[in-house]
mmCIF file of C-alpha atoms in Angstrom:
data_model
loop_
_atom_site.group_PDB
_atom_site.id
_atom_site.type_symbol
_atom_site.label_atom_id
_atom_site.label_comp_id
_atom_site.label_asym_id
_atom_site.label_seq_id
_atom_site.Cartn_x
_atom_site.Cartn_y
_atom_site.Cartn_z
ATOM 1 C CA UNK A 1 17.755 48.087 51.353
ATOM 2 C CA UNK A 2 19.277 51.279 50.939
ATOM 3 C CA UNK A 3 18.026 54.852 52.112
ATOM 4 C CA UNK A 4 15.548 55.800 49.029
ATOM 5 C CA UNK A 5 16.950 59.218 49.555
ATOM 6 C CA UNK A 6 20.294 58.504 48.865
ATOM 7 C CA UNK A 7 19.744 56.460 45.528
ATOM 8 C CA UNK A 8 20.924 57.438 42.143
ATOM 9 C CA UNK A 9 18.654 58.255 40.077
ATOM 10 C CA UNK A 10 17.961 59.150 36.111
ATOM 11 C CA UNK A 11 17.750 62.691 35.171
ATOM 12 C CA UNK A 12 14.589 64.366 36.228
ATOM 13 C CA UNK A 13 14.105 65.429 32.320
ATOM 14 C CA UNK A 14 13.926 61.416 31.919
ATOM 15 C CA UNK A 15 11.811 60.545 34.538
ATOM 16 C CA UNK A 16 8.976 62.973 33.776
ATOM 17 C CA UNK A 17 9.217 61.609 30.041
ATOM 18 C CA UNK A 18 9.387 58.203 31.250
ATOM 19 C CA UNK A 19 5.724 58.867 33.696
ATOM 20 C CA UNK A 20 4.386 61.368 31.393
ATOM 21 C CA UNK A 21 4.831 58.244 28.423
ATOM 22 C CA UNK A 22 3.323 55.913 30.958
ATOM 23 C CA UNK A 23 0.126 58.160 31.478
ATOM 24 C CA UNK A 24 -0.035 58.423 27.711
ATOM 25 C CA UNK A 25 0.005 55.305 26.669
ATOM 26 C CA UNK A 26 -2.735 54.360 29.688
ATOM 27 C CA UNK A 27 -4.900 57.094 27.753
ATOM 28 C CA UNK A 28 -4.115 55.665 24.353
ATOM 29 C CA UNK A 29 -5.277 51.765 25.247
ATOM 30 C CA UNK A 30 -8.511 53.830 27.265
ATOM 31 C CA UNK A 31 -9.362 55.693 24.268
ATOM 32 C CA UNK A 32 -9.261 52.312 22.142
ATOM 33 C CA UNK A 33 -10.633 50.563 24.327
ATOM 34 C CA UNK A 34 -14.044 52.601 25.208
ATOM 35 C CA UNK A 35 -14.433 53.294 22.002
ATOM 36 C CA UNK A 36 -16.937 50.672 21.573
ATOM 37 C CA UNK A 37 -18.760 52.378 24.087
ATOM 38 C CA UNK A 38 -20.076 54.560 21.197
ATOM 39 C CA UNK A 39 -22.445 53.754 17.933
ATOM 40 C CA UNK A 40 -20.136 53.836 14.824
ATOM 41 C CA UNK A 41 -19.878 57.188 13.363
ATOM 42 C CA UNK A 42 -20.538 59.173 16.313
ATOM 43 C CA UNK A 43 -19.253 62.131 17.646
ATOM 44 C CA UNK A 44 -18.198 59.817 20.871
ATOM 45 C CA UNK A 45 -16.561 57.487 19.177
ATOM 46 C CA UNK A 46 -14.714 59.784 16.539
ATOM 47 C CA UNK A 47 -13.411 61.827 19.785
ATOM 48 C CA UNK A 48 -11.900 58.525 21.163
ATOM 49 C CA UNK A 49 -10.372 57.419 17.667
ATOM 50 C CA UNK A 50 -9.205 61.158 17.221
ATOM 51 C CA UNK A 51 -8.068 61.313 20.698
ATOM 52 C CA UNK A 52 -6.136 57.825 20.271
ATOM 53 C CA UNK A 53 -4.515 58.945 17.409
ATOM 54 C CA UNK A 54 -3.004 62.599 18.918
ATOM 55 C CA UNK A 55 -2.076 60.661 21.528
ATOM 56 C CA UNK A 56 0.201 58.011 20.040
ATOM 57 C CA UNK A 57 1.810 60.172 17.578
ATOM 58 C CA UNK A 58 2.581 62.383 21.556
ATOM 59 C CA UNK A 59 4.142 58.917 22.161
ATOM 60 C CA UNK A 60 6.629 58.728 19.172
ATOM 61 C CA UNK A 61 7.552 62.072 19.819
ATOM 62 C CA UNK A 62 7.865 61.404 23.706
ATOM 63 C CA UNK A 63 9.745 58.579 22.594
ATOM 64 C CA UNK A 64 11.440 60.067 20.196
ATOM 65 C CA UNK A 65 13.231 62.625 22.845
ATOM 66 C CA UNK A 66 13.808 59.957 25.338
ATOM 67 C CA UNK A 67 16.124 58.148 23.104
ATOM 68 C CA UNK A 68 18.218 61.368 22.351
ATOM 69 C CA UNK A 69 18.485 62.026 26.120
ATOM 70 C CA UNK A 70 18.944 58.508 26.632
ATOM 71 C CA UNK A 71 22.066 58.794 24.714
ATOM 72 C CA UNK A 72 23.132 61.766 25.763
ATOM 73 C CA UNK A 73 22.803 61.069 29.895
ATOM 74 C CA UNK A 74 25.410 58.725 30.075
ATOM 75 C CA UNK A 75 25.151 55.556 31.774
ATOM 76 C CA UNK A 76 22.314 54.679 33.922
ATOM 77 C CA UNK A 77 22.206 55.123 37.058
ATOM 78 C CA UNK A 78 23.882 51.712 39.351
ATOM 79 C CA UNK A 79 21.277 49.271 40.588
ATOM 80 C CA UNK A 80 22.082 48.169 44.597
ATOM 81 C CA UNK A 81 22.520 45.408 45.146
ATOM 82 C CA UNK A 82 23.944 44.664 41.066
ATOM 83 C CA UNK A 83 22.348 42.280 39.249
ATOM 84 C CA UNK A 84 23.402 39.782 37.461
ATOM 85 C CA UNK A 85 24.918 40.346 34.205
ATOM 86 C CA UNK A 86 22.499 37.655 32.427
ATOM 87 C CA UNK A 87 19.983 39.473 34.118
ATOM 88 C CA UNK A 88 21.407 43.206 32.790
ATOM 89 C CA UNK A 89 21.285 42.275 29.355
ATOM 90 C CA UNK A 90 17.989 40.674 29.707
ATOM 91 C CA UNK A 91 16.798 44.105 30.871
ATOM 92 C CA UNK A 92 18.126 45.705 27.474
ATOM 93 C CA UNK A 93 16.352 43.436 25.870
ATOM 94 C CA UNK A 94 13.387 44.263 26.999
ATOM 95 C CA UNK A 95 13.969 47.950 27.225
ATOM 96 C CA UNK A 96 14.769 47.660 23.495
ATOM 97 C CA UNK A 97 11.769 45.745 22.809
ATOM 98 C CA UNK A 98 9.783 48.877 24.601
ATOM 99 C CA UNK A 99 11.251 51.867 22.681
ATOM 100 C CA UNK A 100 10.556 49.736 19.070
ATOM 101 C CA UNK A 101 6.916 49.383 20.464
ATOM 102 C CA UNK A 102 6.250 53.220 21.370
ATOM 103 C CA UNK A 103 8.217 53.791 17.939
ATOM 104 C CA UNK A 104 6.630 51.176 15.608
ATOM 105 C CA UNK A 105 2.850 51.648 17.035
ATOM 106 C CA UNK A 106 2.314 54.956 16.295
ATOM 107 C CA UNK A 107 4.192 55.045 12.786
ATOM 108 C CA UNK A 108 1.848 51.662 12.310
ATOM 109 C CA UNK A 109 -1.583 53.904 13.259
ATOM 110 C CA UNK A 110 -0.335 57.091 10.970
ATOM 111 C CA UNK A 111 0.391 54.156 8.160
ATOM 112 C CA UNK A 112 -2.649 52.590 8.227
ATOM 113 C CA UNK A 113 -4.655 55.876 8.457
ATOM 114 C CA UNK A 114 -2.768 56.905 5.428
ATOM 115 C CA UNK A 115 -3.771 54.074 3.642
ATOM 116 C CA UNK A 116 -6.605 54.313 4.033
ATOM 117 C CA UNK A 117 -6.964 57.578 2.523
ATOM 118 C CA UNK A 118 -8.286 59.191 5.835
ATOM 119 C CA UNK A 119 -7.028 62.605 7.201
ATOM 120 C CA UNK A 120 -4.489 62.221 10.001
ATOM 121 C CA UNK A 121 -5.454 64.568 12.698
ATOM 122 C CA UNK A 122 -3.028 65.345 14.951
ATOM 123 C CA UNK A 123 -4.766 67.475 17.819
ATOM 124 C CA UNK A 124 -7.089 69.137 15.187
ATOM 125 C CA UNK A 125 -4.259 69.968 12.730
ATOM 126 C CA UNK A 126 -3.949 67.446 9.577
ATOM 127 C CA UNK A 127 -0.875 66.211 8.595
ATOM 128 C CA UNK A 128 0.625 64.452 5.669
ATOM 129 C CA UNK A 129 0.279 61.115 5.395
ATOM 130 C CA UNK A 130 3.138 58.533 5.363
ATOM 131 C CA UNK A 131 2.026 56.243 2.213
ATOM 132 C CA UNK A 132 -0.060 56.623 -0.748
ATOM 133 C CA UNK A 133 -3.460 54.991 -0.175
ATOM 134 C CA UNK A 134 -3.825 51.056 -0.321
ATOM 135 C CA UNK A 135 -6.824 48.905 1.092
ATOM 136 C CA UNK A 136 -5.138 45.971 0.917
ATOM 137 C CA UNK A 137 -2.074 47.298 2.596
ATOM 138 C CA UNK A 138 -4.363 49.170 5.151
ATOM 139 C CA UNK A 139 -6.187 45.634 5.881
ATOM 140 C CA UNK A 140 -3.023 44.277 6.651
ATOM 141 C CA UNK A 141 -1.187 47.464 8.330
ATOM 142 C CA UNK A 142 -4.459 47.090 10.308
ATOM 143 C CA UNK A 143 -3.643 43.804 11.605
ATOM 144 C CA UNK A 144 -0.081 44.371 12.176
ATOM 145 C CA UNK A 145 -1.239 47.298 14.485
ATOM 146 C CA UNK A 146 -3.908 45.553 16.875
ATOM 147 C CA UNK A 147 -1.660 42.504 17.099
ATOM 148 C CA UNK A 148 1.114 45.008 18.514
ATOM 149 C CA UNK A 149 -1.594 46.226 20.791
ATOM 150 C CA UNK A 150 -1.633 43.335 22.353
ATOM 151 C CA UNK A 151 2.084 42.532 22.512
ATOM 152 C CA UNK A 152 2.361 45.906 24.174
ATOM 153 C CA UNK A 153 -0.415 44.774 27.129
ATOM 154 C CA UNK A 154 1.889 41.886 27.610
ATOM 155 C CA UNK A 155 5.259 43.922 27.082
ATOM 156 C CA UNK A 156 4.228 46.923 29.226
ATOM 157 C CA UNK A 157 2.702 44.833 31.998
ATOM 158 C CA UNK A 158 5.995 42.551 31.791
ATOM 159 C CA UNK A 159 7.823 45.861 32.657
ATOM 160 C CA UNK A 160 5.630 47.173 35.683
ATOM 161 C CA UNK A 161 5.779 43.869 37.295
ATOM 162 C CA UNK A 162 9.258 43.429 36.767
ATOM 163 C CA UNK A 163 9.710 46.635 38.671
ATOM 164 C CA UNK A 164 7.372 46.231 40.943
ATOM 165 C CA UNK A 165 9.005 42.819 42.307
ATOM 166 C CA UNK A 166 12.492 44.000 41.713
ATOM 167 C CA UNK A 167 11.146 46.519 44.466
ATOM 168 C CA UNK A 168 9.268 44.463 46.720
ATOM 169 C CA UNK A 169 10.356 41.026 46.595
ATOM 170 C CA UNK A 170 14.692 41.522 45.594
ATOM 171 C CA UNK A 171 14.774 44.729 47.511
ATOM 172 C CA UNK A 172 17.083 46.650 44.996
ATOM 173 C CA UNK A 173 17.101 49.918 43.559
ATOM 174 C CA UNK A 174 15.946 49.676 40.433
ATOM 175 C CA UNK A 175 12.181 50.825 40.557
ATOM 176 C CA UNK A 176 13.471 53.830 42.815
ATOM 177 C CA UNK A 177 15.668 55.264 40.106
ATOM 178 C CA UNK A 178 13.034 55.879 38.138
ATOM 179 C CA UNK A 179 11.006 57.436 40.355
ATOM 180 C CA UNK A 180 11.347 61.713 41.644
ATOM 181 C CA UNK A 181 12.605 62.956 44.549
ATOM 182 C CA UNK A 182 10.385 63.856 47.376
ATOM 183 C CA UNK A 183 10.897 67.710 48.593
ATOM 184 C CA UNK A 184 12.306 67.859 51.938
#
């Protein structure tokens, strides 16, 4: 394999966006997640909902500037040894599929929150919200936004493993150019 220190690599800007959208999202499914740990209507519980909710609209703003960057980087850096080409547009495939999750989640969250007439927090600050109220629509906006919760365990996990053997088991470069120099 080649010397780590002499890989290509993305743009540091798009790196820490790239970790710094992996720790959010971690936080976001947490904050879901342990939710339950809390009666209904307490202050616990309404911290981790509030919390969840600052946090993915972060995301589609993280995401947001990623994509700009994205296209404004050039291409990515070469993987060594190249894959295949099958395998190339496979990966935009699933890259794709990633940036319409971080993009479609949140705007799915701040949807259904609007309809259902709630205030959308956004780190203590409310904000408009993106439709008129609607229970039925917020029953179903509802749905549409767990069951993409769970698409983006599989999706997300896809990705990490993916890199993870790319690393370890094809011994290419594609996990290192995502990841920052060391100093020194």
């Amino acid at each position: 394999m080649t010397d780590p220190a002499t890989v290509p690599r993305y743009p540091t800007t798009m790196i820490r966006l790239h970790w710094l959208t992996f720790l959010l999202v971690v936080l976001g499914y947490t904050f879901m997640e342990f939710r339950e740990i809390f009666p209904r209507n307490s202050f616990g519980r309404e911290f981790m909902k509030a919390t969840h909710y600052s946090l993915g609209l972060t995301i589609l703003g993280l995401t947001l500037a990623r994509l700009v960057l994205r296209m404004r980087s050039g291409p990515s850096p070469a993987i060594d040894p190249p894959p295949a080409a099958w395998l190339r547009a496979v990966a935009k495939l699933g890259h794709a599929a990633i940036y319409l999750f971080l993009i479609a989640m949140p705007l799915l969250g701040w949807a259904t929150l609007s309809t259902e007439g709630d205030p959308v927090i956004f780190y203590g600050l409310e904000i408009p919200g993106l439709i008129a109220p609607d229970k039925v629509l917020s029953g179903r906006l509802e749905e549409l936004h767990e069951l993409g919760g769970k698409i983006g365990y599989f999706l997300l996990g896809a990705h990490a493993l993916l890199a993870i053997l790319h690393h370890a088991v094809v011994k290419d470069t594609t996990l290192i150019r995502m990841m920052p120099k060391r100093a020194g």
